[in-house]
Coordinates of C-alpha atoms in Angstrom, one line a residue:
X1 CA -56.0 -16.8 12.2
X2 CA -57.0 -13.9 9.9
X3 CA -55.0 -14.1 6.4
X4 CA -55.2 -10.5 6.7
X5 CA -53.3 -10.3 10.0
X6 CA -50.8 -7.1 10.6
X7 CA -47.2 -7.4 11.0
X8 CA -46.2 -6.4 14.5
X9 CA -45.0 -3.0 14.9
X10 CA -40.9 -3.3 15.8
X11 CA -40.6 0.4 16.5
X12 CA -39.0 1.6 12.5
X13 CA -40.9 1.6 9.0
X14 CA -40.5 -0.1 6.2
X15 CA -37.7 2.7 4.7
X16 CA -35.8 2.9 7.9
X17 CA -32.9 0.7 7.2
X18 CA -31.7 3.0 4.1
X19 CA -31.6 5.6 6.1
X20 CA -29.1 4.5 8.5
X21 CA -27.2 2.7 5.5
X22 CA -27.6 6.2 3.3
X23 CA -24.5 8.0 4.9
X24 CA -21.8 5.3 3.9
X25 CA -23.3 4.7 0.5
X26 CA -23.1 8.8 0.1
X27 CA -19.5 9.0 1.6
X28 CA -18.3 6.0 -0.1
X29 CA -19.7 7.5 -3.9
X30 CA -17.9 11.2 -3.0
X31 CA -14.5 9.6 -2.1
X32 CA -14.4 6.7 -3.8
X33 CA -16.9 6.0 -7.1
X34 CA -17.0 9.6 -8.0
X35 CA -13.0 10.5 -8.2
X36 CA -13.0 7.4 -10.5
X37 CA -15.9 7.9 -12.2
X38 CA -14.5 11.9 -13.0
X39 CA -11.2 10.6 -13.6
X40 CA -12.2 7.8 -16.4
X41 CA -14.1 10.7 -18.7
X42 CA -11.5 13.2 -18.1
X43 CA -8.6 10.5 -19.3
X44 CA -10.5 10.8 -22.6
X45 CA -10.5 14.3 -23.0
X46 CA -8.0 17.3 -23.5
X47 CA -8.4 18.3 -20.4
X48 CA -5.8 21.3 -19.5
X49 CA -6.9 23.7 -16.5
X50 CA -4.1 25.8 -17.4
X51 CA -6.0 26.7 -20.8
X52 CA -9.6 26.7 -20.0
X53 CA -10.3 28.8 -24.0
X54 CA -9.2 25.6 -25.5
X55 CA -11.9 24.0 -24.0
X56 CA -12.5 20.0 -22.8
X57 CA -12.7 18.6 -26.3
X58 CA -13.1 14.4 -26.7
X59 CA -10.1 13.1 -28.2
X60 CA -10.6 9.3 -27.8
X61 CA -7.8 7.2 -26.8
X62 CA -5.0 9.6 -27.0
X63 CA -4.0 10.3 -24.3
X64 CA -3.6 7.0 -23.4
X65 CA -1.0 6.3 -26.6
X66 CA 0.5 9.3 -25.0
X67 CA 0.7 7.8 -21.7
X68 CA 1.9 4.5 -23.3
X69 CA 5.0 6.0 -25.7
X70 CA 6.0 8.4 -22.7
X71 CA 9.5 6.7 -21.8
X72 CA 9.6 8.9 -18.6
X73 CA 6.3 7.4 -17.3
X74 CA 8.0 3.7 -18.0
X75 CA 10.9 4.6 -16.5
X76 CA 9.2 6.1 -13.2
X77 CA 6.9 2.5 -13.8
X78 CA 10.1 0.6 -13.3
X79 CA 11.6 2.6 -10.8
X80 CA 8.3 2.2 -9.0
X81 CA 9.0 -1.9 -9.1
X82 CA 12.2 -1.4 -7.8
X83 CA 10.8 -0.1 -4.8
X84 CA 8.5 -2.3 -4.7
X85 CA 11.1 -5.2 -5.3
X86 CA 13.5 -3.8 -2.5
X87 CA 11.1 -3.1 0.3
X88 CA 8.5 -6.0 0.0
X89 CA 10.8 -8.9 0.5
X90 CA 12.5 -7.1 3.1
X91 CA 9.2 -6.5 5.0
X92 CA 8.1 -9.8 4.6
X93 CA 10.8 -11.8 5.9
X94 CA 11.3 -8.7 9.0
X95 CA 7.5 -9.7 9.8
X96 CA 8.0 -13.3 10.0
X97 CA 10.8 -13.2 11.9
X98 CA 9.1 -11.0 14.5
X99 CA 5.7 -13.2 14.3
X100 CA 7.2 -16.5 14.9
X101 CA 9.8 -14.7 17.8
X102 CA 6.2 -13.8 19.3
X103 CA 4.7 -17.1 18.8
X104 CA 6.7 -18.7 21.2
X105 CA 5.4 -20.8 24.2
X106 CA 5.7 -18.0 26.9
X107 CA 5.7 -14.7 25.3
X108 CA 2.3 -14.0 26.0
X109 CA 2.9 -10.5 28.0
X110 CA 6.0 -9.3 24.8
X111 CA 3.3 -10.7 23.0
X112 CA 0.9 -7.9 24.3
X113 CA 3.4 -5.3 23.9
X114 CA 4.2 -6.2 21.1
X115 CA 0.7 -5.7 19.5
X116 CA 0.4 -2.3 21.0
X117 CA 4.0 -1.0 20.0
X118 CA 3.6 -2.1 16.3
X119 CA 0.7 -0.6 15.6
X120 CA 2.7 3.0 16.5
X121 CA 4.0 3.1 12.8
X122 CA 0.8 2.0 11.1
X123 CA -0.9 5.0 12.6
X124 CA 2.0 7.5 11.5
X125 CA 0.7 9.7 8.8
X126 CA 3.3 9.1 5.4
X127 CA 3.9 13.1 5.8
X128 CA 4.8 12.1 9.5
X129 CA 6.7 9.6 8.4
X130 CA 8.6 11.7 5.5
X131 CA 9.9 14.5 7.8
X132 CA 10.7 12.0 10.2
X133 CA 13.2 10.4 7.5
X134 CA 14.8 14.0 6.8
X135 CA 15.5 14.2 10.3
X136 CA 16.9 11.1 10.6
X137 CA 19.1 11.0 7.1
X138 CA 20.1 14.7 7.6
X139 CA 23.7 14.6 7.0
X140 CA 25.2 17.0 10.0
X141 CA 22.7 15.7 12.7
X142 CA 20.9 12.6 11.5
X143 CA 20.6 9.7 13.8
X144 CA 21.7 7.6 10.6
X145 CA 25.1 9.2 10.3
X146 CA 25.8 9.3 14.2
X147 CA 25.3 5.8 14.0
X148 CA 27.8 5.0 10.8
X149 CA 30.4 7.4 13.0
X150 CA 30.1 4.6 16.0
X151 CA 30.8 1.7 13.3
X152 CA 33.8 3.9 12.0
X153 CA 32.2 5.2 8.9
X154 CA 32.2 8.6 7.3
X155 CA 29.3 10.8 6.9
X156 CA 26.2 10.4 3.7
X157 CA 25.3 12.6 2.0
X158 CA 22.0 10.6 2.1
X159 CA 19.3 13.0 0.5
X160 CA 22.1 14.4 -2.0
X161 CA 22.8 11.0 -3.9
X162 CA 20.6 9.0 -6.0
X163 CA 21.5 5.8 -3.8
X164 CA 21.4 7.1 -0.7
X165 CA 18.2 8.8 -1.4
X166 CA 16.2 5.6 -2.9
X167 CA 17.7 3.7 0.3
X168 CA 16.7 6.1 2.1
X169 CA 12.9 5.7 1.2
X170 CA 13.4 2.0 1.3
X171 CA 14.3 2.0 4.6
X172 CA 11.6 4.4 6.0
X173 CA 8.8 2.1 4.3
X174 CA 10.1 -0.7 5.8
X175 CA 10.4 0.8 9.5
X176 CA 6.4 1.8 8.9
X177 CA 5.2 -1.4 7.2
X178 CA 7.4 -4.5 8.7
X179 CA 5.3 -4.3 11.8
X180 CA 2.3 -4.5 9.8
X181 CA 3.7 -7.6 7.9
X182 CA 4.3 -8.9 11.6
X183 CA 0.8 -8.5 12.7
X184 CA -0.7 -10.3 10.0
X185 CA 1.4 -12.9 10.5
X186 CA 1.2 -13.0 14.0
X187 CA -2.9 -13.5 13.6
X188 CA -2.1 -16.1 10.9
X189 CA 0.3 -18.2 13.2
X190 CA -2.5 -18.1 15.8
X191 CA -5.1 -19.9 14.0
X192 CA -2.9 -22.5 13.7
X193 CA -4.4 -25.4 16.3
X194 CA -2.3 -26.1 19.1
X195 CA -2.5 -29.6 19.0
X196 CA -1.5 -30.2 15.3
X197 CA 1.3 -27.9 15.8
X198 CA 2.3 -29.6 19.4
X199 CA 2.2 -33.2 17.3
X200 CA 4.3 -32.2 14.3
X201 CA 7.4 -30.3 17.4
X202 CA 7.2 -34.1 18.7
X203 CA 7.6 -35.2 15.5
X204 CA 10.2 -32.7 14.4
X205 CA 12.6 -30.6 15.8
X206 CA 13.5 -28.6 12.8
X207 CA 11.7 -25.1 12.5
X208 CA 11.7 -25.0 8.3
X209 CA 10.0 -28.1 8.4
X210 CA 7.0 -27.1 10.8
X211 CA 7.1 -23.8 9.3
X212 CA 6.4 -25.1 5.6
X213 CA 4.6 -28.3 6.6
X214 CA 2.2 -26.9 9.0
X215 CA 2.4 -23.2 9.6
X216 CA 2.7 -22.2 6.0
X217 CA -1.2 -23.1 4.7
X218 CA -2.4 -20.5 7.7
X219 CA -0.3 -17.6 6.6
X220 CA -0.8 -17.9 2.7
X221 CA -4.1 -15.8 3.2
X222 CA -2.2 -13.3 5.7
X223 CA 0.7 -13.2 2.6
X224 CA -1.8 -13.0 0.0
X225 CA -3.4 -10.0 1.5
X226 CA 0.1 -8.1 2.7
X227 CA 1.0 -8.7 -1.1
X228 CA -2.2 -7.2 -2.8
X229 CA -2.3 -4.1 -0.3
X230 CA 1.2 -3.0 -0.5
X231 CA 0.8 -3.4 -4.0
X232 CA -1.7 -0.9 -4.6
X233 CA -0.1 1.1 -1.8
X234 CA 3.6 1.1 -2.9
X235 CA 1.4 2.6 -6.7
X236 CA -0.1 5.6 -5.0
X237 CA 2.7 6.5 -2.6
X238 CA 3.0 10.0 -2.6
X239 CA 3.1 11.9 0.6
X240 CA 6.3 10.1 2.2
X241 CA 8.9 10.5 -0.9
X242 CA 7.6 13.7 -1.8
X243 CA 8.1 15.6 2.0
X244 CA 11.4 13.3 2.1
X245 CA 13.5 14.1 -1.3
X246 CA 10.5 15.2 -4.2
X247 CA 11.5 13.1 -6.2
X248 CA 14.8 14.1 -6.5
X249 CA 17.9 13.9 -6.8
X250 CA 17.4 14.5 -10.4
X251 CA 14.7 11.3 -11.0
X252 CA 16.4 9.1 -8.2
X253 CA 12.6 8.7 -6.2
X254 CA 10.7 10.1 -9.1
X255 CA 7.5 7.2 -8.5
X256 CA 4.8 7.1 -10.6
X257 CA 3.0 8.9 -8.2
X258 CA 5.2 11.8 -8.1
X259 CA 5.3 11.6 -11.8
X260 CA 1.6 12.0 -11.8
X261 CA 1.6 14.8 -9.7
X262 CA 4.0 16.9 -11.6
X263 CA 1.7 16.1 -14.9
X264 CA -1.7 16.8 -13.5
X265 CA -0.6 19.7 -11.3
X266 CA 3.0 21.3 -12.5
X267 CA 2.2 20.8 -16.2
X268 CA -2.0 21.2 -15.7
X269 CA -2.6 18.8 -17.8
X270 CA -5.2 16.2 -16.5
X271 CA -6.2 14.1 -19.2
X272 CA -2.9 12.5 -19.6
X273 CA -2.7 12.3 -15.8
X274 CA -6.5 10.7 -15.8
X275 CA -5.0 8.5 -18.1
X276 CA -1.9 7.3 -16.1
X277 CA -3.9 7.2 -12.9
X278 CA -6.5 4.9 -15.3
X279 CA -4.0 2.3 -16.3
X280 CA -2.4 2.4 -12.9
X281 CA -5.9 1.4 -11.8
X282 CA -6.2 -1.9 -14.2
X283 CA -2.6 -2.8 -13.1
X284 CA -3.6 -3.2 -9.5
X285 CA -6.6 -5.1 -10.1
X286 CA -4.5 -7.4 -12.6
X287 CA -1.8 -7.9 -9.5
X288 CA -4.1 -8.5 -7.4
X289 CA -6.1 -11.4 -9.5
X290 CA -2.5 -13.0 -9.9
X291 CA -1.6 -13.2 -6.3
X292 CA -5.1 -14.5 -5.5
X293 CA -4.8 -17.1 -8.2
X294 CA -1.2 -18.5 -7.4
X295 CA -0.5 -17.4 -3.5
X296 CA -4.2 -17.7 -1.8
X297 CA -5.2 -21.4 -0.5
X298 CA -8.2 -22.0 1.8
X299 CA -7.0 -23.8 4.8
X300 CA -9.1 -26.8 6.0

């Protein structure tokens, strides 16, 4: 056989695959690297659209001691871990209580249903989601109030109180991410192999103990994800809280993402927003590293 010999011809040249691979790489840098990219050299400049004369001058790290001595930014921070505090937990233990209802010997139809009705809130848009809350908390003809009138109780004020308002929120994330939570789990409990789990019911009959001895190690990876993306979701939420109350009353729902709004787009002033979005950025990838470290556990 020739050492010369040609390669046979598959039908594409040698440049072919990049070509069909060059459309993701392109969107992926326009919504993804860019923004970040523009973001991280504007959060070192004095960057104010409002006052385009004073031009984009470098100013080092000030605006992020700015960022860091702004008490209104660590108090939207903690407000922002509130949320995150109330609504996660609540999510988590709604998902795993609908997961292992599913699980069951014999649900295998609910079980179908199931997976097609709880995707319905995943795929509501947050703006969807926001207006739907207004309607639903609206104090002469929300379904919330009607409700509290059948159990005896007096009308809310909902949207018009700070408590009512950040319960409010609370409660709409958790109607659109407790199915979610339940899916995941759901997938997780059905890894699980059936003969392991049939062994430790005969050895067993109490339902903590199978679920920490046997089920557990299958949804850590489930948990670890549903922790890590509503982390960096519950940091960016924007469109729900802002259609539902703007923030408001007074700073009752003021996020960090609302926050960072009314900086880079009330007040025009995008370096200090840059910045903000910038440190929000290292935050989620610091959370993230944690709950990989201490929840994740390969399963063997």
């Amino acid at each position: 056989m020739s050492a010369t010999q040609t390669k046979p011809n598959r039908g594409y040249g040698r440049w072919t695959p990049l070509w069909f691979l060059a459309p993701a790489v392109l969107t992926l840098f326009a919504i993804g690297i860019y923004p970040t990219l523009f973001a991280l050299v504007t959060s070192f400049r004095r960057y104010n659209i409002a006052r385009p004369r004073d031009g984009f001058p470098f100013v080092g790290f000030e605006n992020y001691v700015a960022v860091l001595t702004d008490s209104t930014f660590w108090s939207s921070l903690g407000l922002t871990a509130q949320f995150y505090l109330t609504a996660l937990p609540i999510q988590v233990v709604l998902g795993l209580i609908v997961a292992l209802l599913l699980h069951k010997p014999g649900m295998g139809l609910l079980k179908s249903l199931a997976r097609v009705t709880l995707v319905v809130p995943l795929a509501t848009t947050y703006a969807v989601v926001g207006l739907i809350g207004r309607l639903i908390f609206n104090r002469d003809f929300g379904v919330a109030n009607q409700f509290l009138s059948v159990l005896g109780f007096g009308p809310v004020d909902w949207l018009s109180t700070p408590n009512g308002a950040f319960a409010a929120i609370v409660i709409m994330d958790v109607w659109q991410w407790t199915p979610f939570c339940a899916l995941i789990f759901l997938a997780g409990l059905s890894m699980v192999p059936g003969e392991i789990e049939e062994a430790a019911r005969l050895e067993t009959s109490s339902k903590l103990a199978l679920l920490r001895h046997v089920q557990l190690p299958y949804l850590l990876p489930g948990l670890t994800a549903v922790m890590i993306l509503r982390s960096a979701d519950v940091l960016k939420l924007f469109d729900m809280v802002f259609v539902m109350t703007r923030g408001g009353p007074g700073s009752a729902t003021d996020l960090i993402s609302i926050y960072i709004q009314r900086v880079g787009f009330r007040i025009f002033d995008l370096g200090t927003a840059s910045a903000q979005a910038i440190l929000l950025l290292i935050l989620t990838i610091i959370i993230s590293r944690l709950y990989i470290r201490v929840l994740y556990r390969e399963v063997n």
